[in-house]
PDB file of C-alpha atoms in Angstrom:
ATOM      1  CA  UNK A   1     124.004  86.102  95.194  1.00 62.00           C
ATOM      2  CA  UNK A   2     125.282  89.627  94.615  1.00 83.00           C
ATOM      3  CA  UNK A   3     122.096  92.537  93.825  1.00 92.00           C
ATOM      4  CA  UNK A   4     122.812  93.987  90.104  1.00 94.00           C
ATOM      5  CA  UNK A   5     120.132  96.667  90.151  1.00 96.00           C
ATOM      6  CA  UNK A   6     119.917  98.319  93.619  1.00 97.00           C
ATOM      7  CA  UNK A   7     122.733  99.306  96.059  1.00 97.00           C
ATOM      8  CA  UNK A   8     123.027  98.115 100.428  1.00 97.00           C
ATOM      9  CA  UNK A   9     124.624  98.862 103.312  1.00 97.00           C
ATOM     10  CA  UNK A  10     124.277  96.822 106.247  1.00 97.00           C
ATOM     11  CA  UNK A  11     123.536  98.981 109.619  1.00 97.00           C
ATOM     12  CA  UNK A  12     124.284  95.943 111.743  1.00 97.00           C
ATOM     13  CA  UNK A  13     124.824  92.399 111.536  1.00 96.00           C
ATOM     14  CA  UNK A  14     121.255  91.141 112.796  1.00 96.00           C
ATOM     15  CA  UNK A  15     119.486  93.899 111.421  1.00 98.00           C
ATOM     16  CA  UNK A  16     118.861  96.236 109.332  1.00 98.00           C
ATOM     17  CA  UNK A  17     120.682  98.427 105.701  1.00 98.00           C
ATOM     18  CA  UNK A  18     120.071 101.123 103.871  1.00 98.00           C
ATOM     19  CA  UNK A  19     118.773 100.634 100.359  1.00 98.00           C
ATOM     20  CA  UNK A  20     120.088 102.781  97.415  1.00 97.00           C
ATOM     21  CA  UNK A  21     119.543 103.258  93.358  1.00 96.00           C
ATOM     22  CA  UNK A  22     116.596 103.082  93.865  1.00 97.00           C
ATOM     23  CA  UNK A  23     113.189 105.318  92.761  1.00 97.00           C
ATOM     24  CA  UNK A  24     110.491 104.121  94.728  1.00 97.00           C
ATOM     25  CA  UNK A  25     108.051 107.109  93.102  1.00 96.00           C
ATOM     26  CA  UNK A  26     108.326 104.386  90.050  1.00 95.00           C
ATOM     27  CA  UNK A  27     107.321 101.261  88.697  1.00 94.00           C
ATOM     28  CA  UNK A  28     109.790  98.492  89.828  1.00 95.00           C
ATOM     29  CA  UNK A  29     111.047  95.911  87.412  1.00 95.00           C
ATOM     30  CA  UNK A  30     110.730  92.943  88.373  1.00 95.00           C
ATOM     31  CA  UNK A  31     114.389  92.211  88.878  1.00 96.00           C
ATOM     32  CA  UNK A  32     115.058  94.952  91.509  1.00 97.00           C
ATOM     33  CA  UNK A  33     111.249  94.218  92.411  1.00 97.00           C
ATOM     34  CA  UNK A  34     113.120  90.540  93.536  1.00 97.00           C
ATOM     35  CA  UNK A  35     116.126  92.489  94.781  1.00 97.00           C
ATOM     36  CA  UNK A  36     114.145  94.735  97.061  1.00 98.00           C
ATOM     37  CA  UNK A  37     112.451  92.089  98.652  1.00 98.00           C
ATOM     38  CA  UNK A  38     115.310  89.552  99.047  1.00 97.00           C
ATOM     39  CA  UNK A  39     117.051  92.582 100.528  1.00 98.00           C
ATOM     40  CA  UNK A  40     113.663  92.855 103.427  1.00 98.00           C
ATOM     41  CA  UNK A  41     114.142  89.174 103.960  1.00 98.00           C
ATOM     42  CA  UNK A  42     118.262  89.296 104.711  1.00 97.00           C
ATOM     43  CA  UNK A  43     117.275  92.514 106.720  1.00 98.00           C
ATOM     44  CA  UNK A  44     114.590  92.917 108.011  1.00 98.00           C
ATOM     45  CA  UNK A  45     113.754  96.067 107.893  1.00 98.00           C
ATOM     46  CA  UNK A  46     115.455  98.384 104.853  1.00 98.00           C
ATOM     47  CA  UNK A  47     115.493 102.105 104.422  1.00 98.00           C
ATOM     48  CA  UNK A  48     115.465 104.379 101.795  1.00 98.00           C
ATOM     49  CA  UNK A  49     116.560 107.904 101.530  1.00 97.00           C
ATOM     50  CA  UNK A  50     115.776 111.312  99.341  1.00 97.00           C
ATOM     51  CA  UNK A  51     112.382 109.631  98.326  1.00 97.00           C
ATOM     52  CA  UNK A  52     109.368 112.249  96.714  1.00 96.00           C
ATOM     53  CA  UNK A  53     106.232 109.944  97.472  1.00 96.00           C
ATOM     54  CA  UNK A  54     102.742 110.899  96.853  1.00 96.00           C
ATOM     55  CA  UNK A  55     100.181 108.705  98.410  1.00 96.00           C
ATOM     56  CA  UNK A  56      99.622 106.755  95.246  1.00 97.00           C
ATOM     57  CA  UNK A  57     103.695 106.268  94.502  1.00 97.00           C
ATOM     58  CA  UNK A  58     103.574 105.399  98.222  1.00 98.00           C
ATOM     59  CA  UNK A  59     100.457 102.700  97.741  1.00 97.00           C
ATOM     60  CA  UNK A  60     101.347 101.233  94.717  1.00 97.00           C
ATOM     61  CA  UNK A  61     105.303 100.284  96.646  1.00 97.00           C
ATOM     62  CA  UNK A  62     103.672  98.521  98.638  1.00 98.00           C
ATOM     63  CA  UNK A  63     101.474  97.199  96.380  1.00 97.00           C
ATOM     64  CA  UNK A  64     104.075  94.806  94.985  1.00 96.00           C
ATOM     65  CA  UNK A  65     103.854  93.089  98.360  1.00 96.00           C
ATOM     66  CA  UNK A  66     100.514  92.129  98.765  1.00 96.00           C
ATOM     67  CA  UNK A  67      96.757  93.761  99.307  1.00 96.00           C
ATOM     68  CA  UNK A  68      96.920  96.680 101.466  1.00 96.00           C
ATOM     69  CA  UNK A  69      95.242  96.169 105.245  1.00 93.00           C
ATOM     70  CA  UNK A  70      92.531  99.399 106.292  1.00 90.00           C
ATOM     71  CA  UNK A  71      93.805 100.287 110.287  1.00 87.00           C
ATOM     72  CA  UNK A  72      91.319  99.118 112.832  1.00 80.00           C
ATOM     73  CA  UNK A  73      91.417 102.475 114.407  1.00 85.00           C
ATOM     74  CA  UNK A  74      89.068 104.525 113.223  1.00 75.00           C
ATOM     75  CA  UNK A  75      90.387 107.896 111.960  1.00 76.00           C
ATOM     76  CA  UNK A  76      89.635 111.033 113.590  1.00 69.00           C
ATOM     77  CA  UNK A  77      89.251 112.761 110.824  1.00 70.00           C
ATOM     78  CA  UNK A  78      87.737 111.591 106.638  1.00 66.00           C
ATOM     79  CA  UNK A  79      90.796 110.609 104.814  1.00 77.00           C
ATOM     80  CA  UNK A  80      92.283 107.727 102.676  1.00 89.00           C
ATOM     81  CA  UNK A  81      91.634 104.406 104.888  1.00 90.00           C
ATOM     82  CA  UNK A  82      94.715 102.684 103.702  1.00 94.00           C
ATOM     83  CA  UNK A  83      96.609 105.494 104.897  1.00 94.00           C
ATOM     84  CA  UNK A  84      97.331 106.281 108.215  1.00 92.00           C
ATOM     85  CA  UNK A  85      98.529 110.265 109.392  1.00 92.00           C
ATOM     86  CA  UNK A  86     101.604 109.488 111.718  1.00 93.00           C
ATOM     87  CA  UNK A  87     101.615 113.115 113.240  1.00 93.00           C
ATOM     88  CA  UNK A  88     102.904 114.570 116.710  1.00 94.00           C
ATOM     89  CA  UNK A  89     103.578 118.444 117.867  1.00 94.00           C
ATOM     90  CA  UNK A  90     102.996 120.291 120.509  1.00 95.00           C
ATOM     91  CA  UNK A  91      99.083 118.680 121.250  1.00 94.00           C
ATOM     92  CA  UNK A  92     100.545 115.190 121.307  1.00 91.00           C
ATOM     93  CA  UNK A  93      99.008 113.302 124.464  1.00 87.00           C
ATOM     94  CA  UNK A  94     100.426 110.110 122.961  1.00 84.00           C
ATOM     95  CA  UNK A  95     102.397 108.968 119.520  1.00 86.00           C
ATOM     96  CA  UNK A  96     101.954 106.009 117.667  1.00 84.00           C
ATOM     97  CA  UNK A  97     104.628 103.502 118.694  1.00 82.00           C
ATOM     98  CA  UNK A  98     106.246 105.193 121.616  1.00 86.00           C
ATOM     99  CA  UNK A  99     106.581 101.250 122.844  1.00 91.00           C
ATOM    100  CA  UNK A 100     107.890  98.603 121.718  1.00 96.00           C
ATOM    101  CA  UNK A 101     105.359  95.944 119.723  1.00 96.00           C
ATOM    102  CA  UNK A 102     104.456  94.381 116.572  1.00 96.00           C
ATOM    103  CA  UNK A 103     102.112  96.198 114.272  1.00 95.00           C
ATOM    104  CA  UNK A 104      98.502  95.110 115.139  1.00 94.00           C
ATOM    105  CA  UNK A 105      99.447  91.553 116.527  1.00 96.00           C
ATOM    106  CA  UNK A 106      96.103  90.926 118.177  1.00 94.00           C
ATOM    107  CA  UNK A 107      94.226  90.720 114.432  1.00 94.00           C
ATOM    108  CA  UNK A 108      93.694  87.271 113.783  1.00 93.00           C
ATOM    109  CA  UNK A 109      96.634  86.530 110.885  1.00 95.00           C
ATOM    110  CA  UNK A 110      99.017  90.375 111.644  1.00 96.00           C
ATOM    111  CA  UNK A 111     100.030  92.548 109.297  1.00 96.00           C
ATOM    112  CA  UNK A 112     103.299  91.014 106.949  1.00 97.00           C
ATOM    113  CA  UNK A 113     105.255  94.606 107.079  1.00 97.00           C
ATOM    114  CA  UNK A 114     105.022  98.253 107.290  1.00 97.00           C
ATOM    115  CA  UNK A 115     105.919 100.845 105.335  1.00 98.00           C
ATOM    116  CA  UNK A 116     106.277 104.554 106.763  1.00 98.00           C
ATOM    117  CA  UNK A 117     107.211 107.992 104.643  1.00 98.00           C
ATOM    118  CA  UNK A 118     108.114 110.641 106.674  1.00 97.00           C
ATOM    119  CA  UNK A 119     108.446 113.954 105.905  1.00 96.00           C
ATOM    120  CA  UNK A 120     108.844 116.484 108.688  1.00 95.00           C
ATOM    121  CA  UNK A 121     111.275 116.028 110.910  1.00 96.00           C
ATOM    122  CA  UNK A 122     111.765 117.712 114.665  1.00 95.00           C
ATOM    123  CA  UNK A 123     115.701 119.456 114.531  1.00 94.00           C
ATOM    124  CA  UNK A 124     116.977 116.895 116.390  1.00 95.00           C
ATOM    125  CA  UNK A 125     115.516 113.447 117.883  1.00 95.00           C
ATOM    126  CA  UNK A 126     112.520 111.464 116.849  1.00 95.00           C
ATOM    127  CA  UNK A 127     114.519 107.800 115.204  1.00 97.00           C
ATOM    128  CA  UNK A 128     112.843 104.787 115.008  1.00 97.00           C
ATOM    129  CA  UNK A 129     114.353 101.395 117.017  1.00 98.00           C
ATOM    130  CA  UNK A 130     114.269  98.042 115.459  1.00 98.00           C
ATOM    131  CA  UNK A 131     114.420  94.479 116.781  1.00 98.00           C
ATOM    132  CA  UNK A 132     115.312  91.389 115.666  1.00 98.00           C
ATOM    133  CA  UNK A 133     112.856  89.030 117.148  1.00 98.00           C
ATOM    134  CA  UNK A 134     115.150  86.229 115.476  1.00 98.00           C
ATOM    135  CA  UNK A 135     118.095  86.914 116.940  1.00 98.00           C
ATOM    136  CA  UNK A 136     115.928  87.266 120.553  1.00 98.00           C
ATOM    137  CA  UNK A 137     114.877  83.542 119.661  1.00 98.00           C
ATOM    138  CA  UNK A 138     118.867  82.521 118.291  1.00 98.00           C
ATOM    139  CA  UNK A 139     120.052  83.328 121.923  1.00 98.00           C
ATOM    140  CA  UNK A 140     117.411  81.656 124.234  1.00 98.00           C
ATOM    141  CA  UNK A 141     118.234  78.385 125.245  1.00 98.00           C
ATOM    142  CA  UNK A 142     117.856  75.147 124.249  1.00 98.00           C
ATOM    143  CA  UNK A 143     115.539  74.511 127.070  1.00 98.00           C
ATOM    144  CA  UNK A 144     113.973  77.787 127.284  1.00 98.00           C
ATOM    145  CA  UNK A 145     113.485  77.247 123.455  1.00 98.00           C
ATOM    146  CA  UNK A 146     112.018  74.112 124.359  1.00 97.00           C
ATOM    147  CA  UNK A 147     109.687  75.371 127.147  1.00 98.00           C
ATOM    148  CA  UNK A 148     107.965  78.350 124.997  1.00 98.00           C
ATOM    149  CA  UNK A 149     107.305  75.630 121.531  1.00 96.00           C
ATOM    150  CA  UNK A 150     103.704  74.576 122.498  1.00 91.00           C
ATOM    151  CA  UNK A 151     102.902  77.935 124.515  1.00 98.00           C
ATOM    152  CA  UNK A 152     100.081  80.387 122.767  1.00 98.00           C
ATOM    153  CA  UNK A 153      99.784  84.379 124.017  1.00 98.00           C
ATOM    154  CA  UNK A 154      96.468  86.246 124.118  1.00 98.00           C
ATOM    155  CA  UNK A 155      97.162  89.751 121.702  1.00 97.00           C
ATOM    156  CA  UNK A 156      94.541  92.373 122.938  1.00 95.00           C
ATOM    157  CA  UNK A 157      94.037  95.739 120.850  1.00 91.00           C
ATOM    158  CA  UNK A 158      91.429  96.353 123.449  1.00 91.00           C
ATOM    159  CA  UNK A 159      93.627  96.758 126.355  1.00 82.00           C
ATOM    160  CA  UNK A 160      95.894  98.771 123.907  1.00 84.00           C
ATOM    161  CA  UNK A 161      93.492 101.480 122.370  1.00 85.00           C
ATOM    162  CA  UNK A 162      90.252 101.639 124.473  1.00 82.00           C
ATOM    163  CA  UNK A 163      92.697 103.237 127.815  1.00 78.00           C
ATOM    164  CA  UNK A 164      94.378 106.230 125.105  1.00 76.00           C
ATOM    165  CA  UNK A 165      90.689 107.375 124.186  1.00 78.00           C
ATOM    166  CA  UNK A 166      90.495 105.186 120.379  1.00 76.00           C
ATOM    167  CA  UNK A 167      88.093 102.659 119.044  1.00 77.00           C
ATOM    168  CA  UNK A 168      87.412 100.642 116.923  1.00 79.00           C
ATOM    169  CA  UNK A 169      86.972 101.656 112.862  1.00 84.00           C
ATOM    170  CA  UNK A 170      84.456  98.540 112.479  1.00 78.00           C
ATOM    171  CA  UNK A 171      81.992  96.654 115.651  1.00 76.00           C
ATOM    172  CA  UNK A 172      81.740  97.384 119.415  1.00 75.00           C
ATOM    173  CA  UNK A 173      85.222  96.422 120.654  1.00 81.00           C
ATOM    174  CA  UNK A 174      89.195  95.497 119.060  1.00 87.00           C
ATOM    175  CA  UNK A 175      89.733  91.822 118.551  1.00 86.00           C
ATOM    176  CA  UNK A 176      91.945  89.495 121.335  1.00 93.00           C
ATOM    177  CA  UNK A 177      93.942  87.058 119.305  1.00 95.00           C
ATOM    178  CA  UNK A 178      95.724  83.913 121.169  1.00 97.00           C
ATOM    179  CA  UNK A 179      98.820  83.609 118.589  1.00 97.00           C
ATOM    180  CA  UNK A 180     101.986  80.727 119.200  1.00 97.00           C
ATOM    181  CA  UNK A 181     104.935  82.764 120.937  1.00 98.00           C
ATOM    182  CA  UNK A 182     107.233  80.794 119.090  1.00 98.00           C
ATOM    183  CA  UNK A 183     106.744  81.167 115.474  1.00 97.00           C
ATOM    184  CA  UNK A 184     108.256  79.665 111.991  1.00 96.00           C
ATOM    185  CA  UNK A 185     108.867  82.743 108.947  1.00 97.00           C
ATOM    186  CA  UNK A 186     106.903  81.978 106.076  1.00 95.00           C
ATOM    187  CA  UNK A 187     109.294  82.776 103.811  1.00 96.00           C
ATOM    188  CA  UNK A 188     113.003  82.119 105.362  1.00 96.00           C
ATOM    189  CA  UNK A 189     111.728  79.588 107.627  1.00 96.00           C
ATOM    190  CA  UNK A 190     113.291  81.261 110.778  1.00 97.00           C
ATOM    191  CA  UNK A 191     112.374  80.772 114.534  1.00 98.00           C
ATOM    192  CA  UNK A 192     111.330  84.790 115.810  1.00 98.00           C
ATOM    193  CA  UNK A 193     109.469  85.258 118.845  1.00 98.00           C
ATOM    194  CA  UNK A 194     106.559  86.460 118.731  1.00 98.00           C
ATOM    195  CA  UNK A 195     105.248  88.321 122.215  1.00 98.00           C
ATOM    196  CA  UNK A 196     105.733  92.593 122.306  1.00 97.00           C
ATOM    197  CA  UNK A 197     104.805  95.084 125.095  1.00 94.00           C
ATOM    198  CA  UNK A 198     102.205  96.516 123.500  1.00 93.00           C
ATOM    199  CA  UNK A 199      99.529  93.653 122.877  1.00 96.00           C
ATOM    200  CA  UNK A 200     100.255  90.750 124.716  1.00 97.00           C
ATOM    201  CA  UNK A 201      98.298  90.488 127.796  1.00 97.00           C
ATOM    202  CA  UNK A 202      99.298  86.929 129.248  1.00 97.00           C
ATOM    203  CA  UNK A 203     100.367  82.641 128.384  1.00 98.00           C
ATOM    204  CA  UNK A 204      97.358  80.701 128.204  1.00 97.00           C
ATOM    205  CA  UNK A 205      97.986  77.497 130.589  1.00 96.00           C
ATOM    206  CA  UNK A 206     100.529  79.938 133.613  1.00 98.00           C
ATOM    207  CA  UNK A 207      99.248  80.819 136.464  1.00 98.00           C
ATOM    208  CA  UNK A 208      99.002  85.299 136.107  1.00 97.00           C
ATOM    209  CA  UNK A 209     102.100  85.873 138.753  1.00 98.00           C
ATOM    210  CA  UNK A 210     104.323  82.766 136.106  1.00 98.00           C
ATOM    211  CA  UNK A 211     102.552  84.983 133.028  1.00 98.00           C
ATOM    212  CA  UNK A 212     103.312  88.416 134.331  1.00 98.00           C
ATOM    213  CA  UNK A 213     107.037  86.800 134.879  1.00 98.00           C
ATOM    214  CA  UNK A 214     108.032  85.128 131.927  1.00 98.00           C
ATOM    215  CA  UNK A 215     106.455  88.017 129.371  1.00 98.00           C
ATOM    216  CA  UNK A 216     108.263  90.574 131.029  1.00 98.00           C
ATOM    217  CA  UNK A 217     111.535  88.709 130.856  1.00 98.00           C
ATOM    218  CA  UNK A 218     110.396  87.899 127.653  1.00 98.00           C
ATOM    219  CA  UNK A 219     109.735  91.635 126.016  1.00 98.00           C
ATOM    220  CA  UNK A 220     112.862  92.830 127.906  1.00 97.00           C
ATOM    221  CA  UNK A 221     115.126  90.210 126.618  1.00 98.00           C
ATOM    222  CA  UNK A 222     114.058  91.349 122.653  1.00 98.00           C
ATOM    223  CA  UNK A 223     114.746  94.520 123.878  1.00 97.00           C
ATOM    224  CA  UNK A 224     118.507  93.914 124.085  1.00 98.00           C
ATOM    225  CA  UNK A 225     120.825  96.332 122.150  1.00 97.00           C
ATOM    226  CA  UNK A 226     122.665  93.574 120.149  1.00 97.00           C
ATOM    227  CA  UNK A 227     119.684  92.902 118.739  1.00 98.00           C
ATOM    228  CA  UNK A 228     118.791  96.299 117.796  1.00 98.00           C
ATOM    229  CA  UNK A 229     119.243  98.423 114.530  1.00 98.00           C
ATOM    230  CA  UNK A 230     118.624 102.284 115.157  1.00 97.00           C
ATOM    231  CA  UNK A 231     117.385 105.117 112.352  1.00 98.00           C
ATOM    232  CA  UNK A 232     117.900 108.480 112.317  1.00 97.00           C
ATOM    233  CA  UNK A 233     115.541 109.579 110.064  1.00 97.00           C
ATOM    234  CA  UNK A 234     115.966 112.806 106.851  1.00 96.00           C
ATOM    235  CA  UNK A 235     113.011 113.918 105.240  1.00 96.00           C
ATOM    236  CA  UNK A 236     111.673 112.243 102.913  1.00 97.00           C
ATOM    237  CA  UNK A 237     112.871 108.988 104.308  1.00 98.00           C
ATOM    238  CA  UNK A 238     111.217 106.044 103.778  1.00 98.00           C
ATOM    239  CA  UNK A 239     111.020 102.439 105.998  1.00 98.00           C
ATOM    240  CA  UNK A 240     109.931  99.084 104.871  1.00 98.00           C
ATOM    241  CA  UNK A 241     109.775  96.396 107.918  1.00 98.00           C
ATOM    242  CA  UNK A 242     109.088  92.874 107.755  1.00 98.00           C
ATOM    243  CA  UNK A 243     106.514  93.014 110.902  1.00 97.00           C
ATOM    244  CA  UNK A 244     106.553  89.085 111.585  1.00 97.00           C
ATOM    245  CA  UNK A 245     110.103  88.963 112.730  1.00 98.00           C
ATOM    246  CA  UNK A 246     111.167  92.693 114.059  1.00 98.00           C
ATOM    247  CA  UNK A 247     109.732  95.262 116.880  1.00 98.00           C
ATOM    248  CA  UNK A 248     109.669  98.866 116.807  1.00 97.00           C
ATOM    249  CA  UNK A 249     109.549 101.637 119.325  1.00 97.00           C
ATOM    250  CA  UNK A 250     109.103 105.405 118.244  1.00 96.00           C
ATOM    251  CA  UNK A 251     111.162 107.309 120.133  1.00 96.00           C
ATOM    252  CA  UNK A 252     109.271 110.207 121.914  1.00 95.00           C
ATOM    253  CA  UNK A 253     112.163 112.898 122.498  1.00 94.00           C
ATOM    254  CA  UNK A 254     111.318 115.489 120.565  1.00 95.00           C
ATOM    255  CA  UNK A 255     108.016 117.079 122.328  1.00 95.00           C
ATOM    256  CA  UNK A 256     107.114 119.619 121.416  1.00 95.00           C
ATOM    257  CA  UNK A 257     107.776 119.557 118.014  1.00 95.00           C
ATOM    258  CA  UNK A 258     106.193 118.439 114.819  1.00 96.00           C
ATOM    259  CA  UNK A 259     107.184 114.974 113.261  1.00 96.00           C
ATOM    260  CA  UNK A 260     104.888 114.411 110.242  1.00 96.00           C
ATOM    261  CA  UNK A 261     104.368 111.310 107.638  1.00 96.00           C
ATOM    262  CA  UNK A 262     102.539 108.376 106.705  1.00 96.00           C
ATOM    263  CA  UNK A 263     102.316 104.401 106.816  1.00 96.00           C
ATOM    264  CA  UNK A 264     100.971 101.990 104.745  1.00 97.00           C
ATOM    265  CA  UNK A 265     100.076  98.090 106.046  1.00 97.00           C
ATOM    266  CA  UNK A 266     100.667  95.046 104.270  1.00 98.00           C
ATOM    267  CA  UNK A 267      98.615  91.913 104.470  1.00 96.00           C
ATOM    268  CA  UNK A 268      99.643  88.365 105.347  1.00 95.00           C
ATOM    269  CA  UNK A 269      98.318  86.087 104.104  1.00 83.00           C
ATOM    270  CA  UNK A 270      96.620  83.953 105.670  1.00 76.00           C
ATOM    271  CA  UNK A 271      97.877  80.382 104.580  1.00 57.00           C
ATOM    272  CA  UNK A 272     101.291  81.836 105.353  1.00 53.00           C
ATOM    273  CA  UNK A 273     100.672  82.598 108.862  1.00 55.00           C
ATOM    274  CA  UNK A 274     102.044  79.494 109.947  1.00 53.00           C
ATOM    275  CA  UNK A 275     103.293  78.774 113.693  1.00 51.00           C
TER     276      UNK A 275
END
């Protein structure tokens, strides 16, 4: 069906579209909300230019899609628990998302999606890459698809966050959870790969040698350029990605310059967390 209340400009055949005709600082009508939702399902990650959002407006838009998630990492300063500050400058030793990953995949129910709003950028650099895990699954041979079906892999937040000095907001350690390697998207019904470089540590039932080799192959496969789009940020842009079928990688090619923005994360419905 053609879109009537928004403009959709696809970036690549597999993933990514810029959305025009939407002011995210104002409540969306039901028709426009449905079209934004459909554009997200069709394109996996959608981008909005020239937006002017306070925290309340950003959270209000996100809440149309579900409840907001509180990030499990303890913040370094008192802040709104539903807002994650994304910041890098000359004092940074690492930045959020500098490896390919699925947000918080170690959670029992990983997030539905995230909305990142960038206000300050370096003069050049700081792009974000996004990859379709639908396309990655579809490109595998039928024999490999069949082999992976039924396998589970361990996703471990402790292994990623503790070494870089991040501690849990609650409890003594970050979660460790087994998820199917092949999942089915709850809305589109498409199959996808669900392993990632940051959080997936091993595959159940395989030797360490077998597990490491297979994970390395799958993660490299997901990074195939033909499965990707690249978003070149401008100030006051927003990106909204479906975390269930998208991986992303924030390029840190701008040190020691400053990049600053805010992210909100949307919970998935446990009943929709399908294999």
